[in-house]
Short mmCIF file of C-alpha atoms and ligand atoms in Angstrom, two decimals:
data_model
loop_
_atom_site.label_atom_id
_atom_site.label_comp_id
_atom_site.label_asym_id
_atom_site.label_seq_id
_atom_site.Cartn_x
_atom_site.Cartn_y
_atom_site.Cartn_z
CA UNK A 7 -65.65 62.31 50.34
CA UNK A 8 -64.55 59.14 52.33
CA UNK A 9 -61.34 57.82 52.06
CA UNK A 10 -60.63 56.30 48.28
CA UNK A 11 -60.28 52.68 47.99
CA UNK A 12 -57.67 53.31 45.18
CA UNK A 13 -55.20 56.10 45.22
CA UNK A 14 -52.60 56.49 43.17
CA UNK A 15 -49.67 59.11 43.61
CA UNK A 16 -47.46 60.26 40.63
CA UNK A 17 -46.85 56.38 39.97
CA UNK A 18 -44.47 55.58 36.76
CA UNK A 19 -43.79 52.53 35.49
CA UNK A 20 -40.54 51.56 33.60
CA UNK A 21 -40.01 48.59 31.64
CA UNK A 22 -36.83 46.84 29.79
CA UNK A 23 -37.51 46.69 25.95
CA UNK A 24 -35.38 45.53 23.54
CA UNK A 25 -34.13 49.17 22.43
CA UNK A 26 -33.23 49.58 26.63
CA UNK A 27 -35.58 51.10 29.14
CA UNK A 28 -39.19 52.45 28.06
CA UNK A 29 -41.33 54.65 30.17
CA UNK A 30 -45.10 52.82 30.02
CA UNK A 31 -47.00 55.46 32.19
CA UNK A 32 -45.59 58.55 32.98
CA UNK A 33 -46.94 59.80 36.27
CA UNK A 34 -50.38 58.58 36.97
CA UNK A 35 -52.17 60.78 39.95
CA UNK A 36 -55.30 59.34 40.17
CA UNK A 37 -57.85 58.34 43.04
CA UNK A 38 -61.00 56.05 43.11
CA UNK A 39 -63.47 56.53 45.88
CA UNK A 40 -65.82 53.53 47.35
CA UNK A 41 -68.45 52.14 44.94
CA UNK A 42 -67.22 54.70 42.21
CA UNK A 43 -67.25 53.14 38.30
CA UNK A 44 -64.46 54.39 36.51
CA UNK A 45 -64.00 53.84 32.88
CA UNK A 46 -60.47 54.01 31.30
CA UNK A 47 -60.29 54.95 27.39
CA UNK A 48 -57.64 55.88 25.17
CA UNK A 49 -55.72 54.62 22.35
CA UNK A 50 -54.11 51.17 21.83
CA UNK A 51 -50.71 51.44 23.34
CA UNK A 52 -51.46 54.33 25.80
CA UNK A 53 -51.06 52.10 29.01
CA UNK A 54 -54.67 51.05 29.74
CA UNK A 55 -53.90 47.56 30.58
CA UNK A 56 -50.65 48.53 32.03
CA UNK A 57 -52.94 50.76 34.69
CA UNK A 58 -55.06 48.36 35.42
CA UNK A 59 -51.88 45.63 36.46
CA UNK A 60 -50.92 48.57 38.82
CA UNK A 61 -54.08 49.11 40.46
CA UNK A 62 -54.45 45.15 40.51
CA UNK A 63 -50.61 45.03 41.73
CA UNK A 64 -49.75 42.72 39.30
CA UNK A 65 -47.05 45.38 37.89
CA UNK A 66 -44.99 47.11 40.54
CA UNK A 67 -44.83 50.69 40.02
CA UNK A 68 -41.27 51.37 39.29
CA UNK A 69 -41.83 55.13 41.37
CA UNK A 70 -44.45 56.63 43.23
CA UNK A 71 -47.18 55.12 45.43
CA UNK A 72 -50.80 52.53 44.51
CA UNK A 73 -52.59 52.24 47.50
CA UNK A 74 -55.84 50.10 47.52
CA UNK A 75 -58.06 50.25 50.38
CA UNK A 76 -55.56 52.06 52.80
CA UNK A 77 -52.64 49.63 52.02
CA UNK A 78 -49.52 50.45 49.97
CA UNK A 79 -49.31 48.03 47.17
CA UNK A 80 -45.51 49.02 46.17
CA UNK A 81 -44.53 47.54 49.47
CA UNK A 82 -46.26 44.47 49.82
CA UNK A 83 -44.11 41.11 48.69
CA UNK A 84 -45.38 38.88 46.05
CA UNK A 85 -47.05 36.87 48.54
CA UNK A 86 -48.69 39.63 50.41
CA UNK A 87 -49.83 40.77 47.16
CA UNK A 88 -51.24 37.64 46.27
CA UNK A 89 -53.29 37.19 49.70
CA UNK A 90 -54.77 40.83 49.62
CA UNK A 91 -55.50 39.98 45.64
CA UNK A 92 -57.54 37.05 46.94
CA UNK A 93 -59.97 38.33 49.03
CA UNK A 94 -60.32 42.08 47.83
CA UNK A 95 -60.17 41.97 44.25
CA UNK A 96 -61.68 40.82 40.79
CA UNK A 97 -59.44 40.89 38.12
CA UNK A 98 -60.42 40.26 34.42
CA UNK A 99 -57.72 39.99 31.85
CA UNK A 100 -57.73 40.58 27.67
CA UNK A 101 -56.57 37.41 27.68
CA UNK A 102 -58.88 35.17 30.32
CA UNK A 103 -56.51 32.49 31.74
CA UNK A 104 -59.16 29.83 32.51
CA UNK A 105 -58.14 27.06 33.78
CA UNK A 106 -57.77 24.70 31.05
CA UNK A 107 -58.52 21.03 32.55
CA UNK A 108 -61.17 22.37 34.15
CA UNK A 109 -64.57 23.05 32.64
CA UNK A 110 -66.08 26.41 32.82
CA UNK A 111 -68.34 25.33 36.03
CA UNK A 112 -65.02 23.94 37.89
CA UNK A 113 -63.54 27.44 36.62
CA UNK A 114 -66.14 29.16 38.59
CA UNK A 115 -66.61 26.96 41.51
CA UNK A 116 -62.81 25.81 42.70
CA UNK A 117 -61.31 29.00 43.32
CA UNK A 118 -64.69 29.96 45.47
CA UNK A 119 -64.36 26.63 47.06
CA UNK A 120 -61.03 27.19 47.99
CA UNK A 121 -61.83 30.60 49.37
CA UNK A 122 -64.27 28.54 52.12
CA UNK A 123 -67.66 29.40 50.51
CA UNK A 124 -69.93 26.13 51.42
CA UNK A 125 -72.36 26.01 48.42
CA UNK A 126 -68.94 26.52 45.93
CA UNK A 127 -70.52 24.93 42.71
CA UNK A 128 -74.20 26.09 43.68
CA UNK A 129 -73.27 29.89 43.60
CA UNK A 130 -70.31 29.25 40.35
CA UNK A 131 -73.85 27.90 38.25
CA UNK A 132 -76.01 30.75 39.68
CA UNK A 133 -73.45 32.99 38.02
CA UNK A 134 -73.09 30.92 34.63
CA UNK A 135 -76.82 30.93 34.50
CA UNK A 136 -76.60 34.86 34.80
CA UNK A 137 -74.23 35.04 31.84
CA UNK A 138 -76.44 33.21 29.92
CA UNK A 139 -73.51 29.62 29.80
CA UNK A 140 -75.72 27.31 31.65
CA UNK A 141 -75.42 25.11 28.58
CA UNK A 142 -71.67 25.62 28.59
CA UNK A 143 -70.60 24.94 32.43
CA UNK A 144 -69.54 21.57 31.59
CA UNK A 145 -67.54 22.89 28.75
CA UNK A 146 -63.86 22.98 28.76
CA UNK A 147 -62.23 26.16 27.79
CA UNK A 148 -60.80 25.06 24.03
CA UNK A 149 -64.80 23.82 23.35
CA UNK A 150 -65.68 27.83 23.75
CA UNK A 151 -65.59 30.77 21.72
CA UNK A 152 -63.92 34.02 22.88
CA UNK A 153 -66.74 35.79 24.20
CA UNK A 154 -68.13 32.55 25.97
CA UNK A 155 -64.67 32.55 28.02
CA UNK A 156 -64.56 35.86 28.59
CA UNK A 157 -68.15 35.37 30.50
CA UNK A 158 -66.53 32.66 32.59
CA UNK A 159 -63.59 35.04 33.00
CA UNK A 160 -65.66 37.09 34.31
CA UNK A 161 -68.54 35.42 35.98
CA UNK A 162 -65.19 33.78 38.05
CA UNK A 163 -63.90 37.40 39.08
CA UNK A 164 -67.31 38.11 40.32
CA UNK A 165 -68.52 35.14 41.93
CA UNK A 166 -66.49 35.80 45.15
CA UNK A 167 -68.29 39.63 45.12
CA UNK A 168 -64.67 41.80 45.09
CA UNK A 169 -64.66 44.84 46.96
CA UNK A 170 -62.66 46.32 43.52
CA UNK A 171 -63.08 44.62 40.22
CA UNK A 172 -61.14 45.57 37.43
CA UNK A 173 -61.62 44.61 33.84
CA UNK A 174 -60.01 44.84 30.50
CA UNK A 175 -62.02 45.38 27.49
CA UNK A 176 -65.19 43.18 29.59
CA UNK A 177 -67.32 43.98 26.34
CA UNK A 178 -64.39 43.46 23.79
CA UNK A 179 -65.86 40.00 22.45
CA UNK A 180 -69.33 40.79 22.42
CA UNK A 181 -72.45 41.17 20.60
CA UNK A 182 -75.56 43.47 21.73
CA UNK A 183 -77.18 41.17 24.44
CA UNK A 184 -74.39 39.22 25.77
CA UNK A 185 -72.66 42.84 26.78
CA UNK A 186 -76.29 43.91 28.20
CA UNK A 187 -75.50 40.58 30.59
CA UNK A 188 -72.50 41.78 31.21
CA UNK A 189 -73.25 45.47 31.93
CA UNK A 190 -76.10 43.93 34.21
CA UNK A 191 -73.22 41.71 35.84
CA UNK A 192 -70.69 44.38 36.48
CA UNK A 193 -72.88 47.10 37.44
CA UNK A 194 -75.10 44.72 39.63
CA UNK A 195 -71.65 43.78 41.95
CA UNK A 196 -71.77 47.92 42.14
CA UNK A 197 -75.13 48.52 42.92
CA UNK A 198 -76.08 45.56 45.15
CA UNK A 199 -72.31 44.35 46.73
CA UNK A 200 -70.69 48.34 46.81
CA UNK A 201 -68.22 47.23 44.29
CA UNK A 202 -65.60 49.69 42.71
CA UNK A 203 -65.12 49.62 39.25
CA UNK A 204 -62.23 50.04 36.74
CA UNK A 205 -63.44 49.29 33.57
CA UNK A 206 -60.72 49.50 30.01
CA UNK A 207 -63.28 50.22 27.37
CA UNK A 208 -63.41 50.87 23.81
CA UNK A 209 -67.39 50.80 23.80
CA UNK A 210 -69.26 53.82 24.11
CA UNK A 211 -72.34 52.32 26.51
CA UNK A 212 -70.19 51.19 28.79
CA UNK A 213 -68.27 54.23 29.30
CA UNK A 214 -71.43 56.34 29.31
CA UNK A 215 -72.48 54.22 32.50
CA UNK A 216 -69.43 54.68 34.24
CA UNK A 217 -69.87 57.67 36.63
CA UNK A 218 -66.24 59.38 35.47
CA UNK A 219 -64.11 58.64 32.46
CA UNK A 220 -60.32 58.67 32.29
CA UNK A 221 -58.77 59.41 29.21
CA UNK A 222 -54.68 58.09 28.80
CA UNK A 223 -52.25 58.93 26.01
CA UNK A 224 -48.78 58.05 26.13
CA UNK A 225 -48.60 56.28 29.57
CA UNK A 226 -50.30 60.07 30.83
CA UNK A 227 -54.06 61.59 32.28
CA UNK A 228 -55.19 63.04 28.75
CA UNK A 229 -58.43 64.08 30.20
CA UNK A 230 -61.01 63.76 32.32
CA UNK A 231 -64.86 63.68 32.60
CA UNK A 232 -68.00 62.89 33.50
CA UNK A 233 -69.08 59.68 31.22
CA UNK A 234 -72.16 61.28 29.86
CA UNK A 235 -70.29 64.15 28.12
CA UNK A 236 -67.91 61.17 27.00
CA UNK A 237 -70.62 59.81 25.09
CA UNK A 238 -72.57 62.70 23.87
N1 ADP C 328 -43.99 43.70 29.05
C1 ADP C 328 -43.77 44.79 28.29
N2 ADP C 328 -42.52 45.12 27.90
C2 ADP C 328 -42.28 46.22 27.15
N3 ADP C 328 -43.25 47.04 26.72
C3 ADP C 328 -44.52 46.77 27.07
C4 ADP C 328 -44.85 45.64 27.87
N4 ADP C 328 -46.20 45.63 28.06
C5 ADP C 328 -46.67 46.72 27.40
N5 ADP C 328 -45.67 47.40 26.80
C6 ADP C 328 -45.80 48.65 26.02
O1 ADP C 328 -46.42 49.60 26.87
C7 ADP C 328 -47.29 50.44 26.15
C8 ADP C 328 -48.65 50.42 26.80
O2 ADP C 328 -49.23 49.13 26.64
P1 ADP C 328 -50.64 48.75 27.22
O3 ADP C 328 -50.70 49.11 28.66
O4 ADP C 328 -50.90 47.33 26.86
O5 ADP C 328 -51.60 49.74 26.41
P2 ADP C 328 -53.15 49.63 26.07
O6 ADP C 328 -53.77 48.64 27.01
O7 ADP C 328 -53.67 51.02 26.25
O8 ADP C 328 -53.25 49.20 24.64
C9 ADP C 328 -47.27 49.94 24.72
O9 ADP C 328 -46.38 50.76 23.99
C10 ADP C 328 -46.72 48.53 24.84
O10 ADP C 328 -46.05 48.16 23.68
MG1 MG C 329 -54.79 46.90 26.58
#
């Protein structure tokens, strides 16, 4: 197998509550090789999203190691973190953080724009059309409805084609053939761009596409397996 592009060694993560300190994941050993889609299930409150903010070093792991692509994300400053964020991953949060004075194209386009691409606000409606918002890009966030901002979210994670894109809940919002779009948008950065997945999912036809499933209960590996038996 070549080298994982996330790797993740006995990696805890402590935070302060109100009650003093609580342990959020336990000891995650975990790795994720090149172009693999991983889904992550479990119960609300088992540390899904808390995972993903390691993987996505948005969370520093209180012990242990996260590596993605070769480099040690418990060492890297905020800055560093921030740069190697930029141009190597696609993050998609429960809650989307758009942009809100900008509309959903400006959403789309700046931050590719920013990142040097020439034909910015070309490729950012290309995507929108692909999500099905082309009426919508000169929206503003308030003027759309959950699952329409959740397809900019993630249409804006995308756009830049992230060597690892991670995603909370992607079909949470979501009726049948708005989270075929998305399946067709997530799998197609896999398929045609080499993507690696990490997807938190409650829905059963997403995990069954995922090539392995993680299962987490309190802030621990539950269980693992291959999506199909997941599903069955
Ligand atoms: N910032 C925080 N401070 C204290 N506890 C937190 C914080 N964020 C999450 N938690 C707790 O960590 C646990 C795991 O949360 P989370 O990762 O959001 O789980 P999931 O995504 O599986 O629902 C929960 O018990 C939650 O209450
Ligand atoms: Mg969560």
């Amino acid at each position: 197998m070549s080298e994982p592009i996330l790797k993740l060694n006995d990696a805890r993560l402590v935070l302060e509550g109100n009650a003093g300190p609580l342990e959020i994941l336990k000891g995650i050993t975990l790795s994720v090789a090149r172009g693999e889609s991983l889904g992550l299930v479990g119960p609300s409150g088992s540390g899904k999203s808390s995972l993903l903010m390691l993987m996505g070093g948005l969370e520093r792991a209180t012990s242990g190691r996260v590596e993605a692509l070769g480099h040690d994300l418990t060492a890297m400053d905020e800055d560093a973190l921030a740069r190697f964020r930029r141009g190597n991953m696609g993050i998609v949060f429960q809650s989307f953080h758009l942009i809100p004075t900008m509309t959903a194209l400006e959403n789309v386009a700046i931050p590719l724009e920013l990142a040097g691409v020439a034909d910015a606000f070309d490729r950012a409606a290309a995507e929108l059309q692909a999500m099905g918002l082309e009426p919508r890009m000169d929206h503003y966030p308030a003027q759309l409805s959950g699952g329409e901002q959740q397809r900019v979210a993630l249409a804006r994670a995308a756009a830049p084609r992230p060597a690892i894109f991670l995603a909370d809940e992607p079909t949470g919002n979501l009726d049948g053939s708005t989270g075929e779009a998305i399946m067709e948008l997530l799998f197609g950065l896999r398929d045609r761009h080499g993507a690696t997945l990490v997807l938190v999912t409650h829905a059963p036809e997403l995990a069954a596409r995922c090539d392995r499933v993680v299962r987490l209960m309190d802030g621990q590996i539950a269980g693992e397996d291959l999506a199909r038996k997941v599903a069955e």
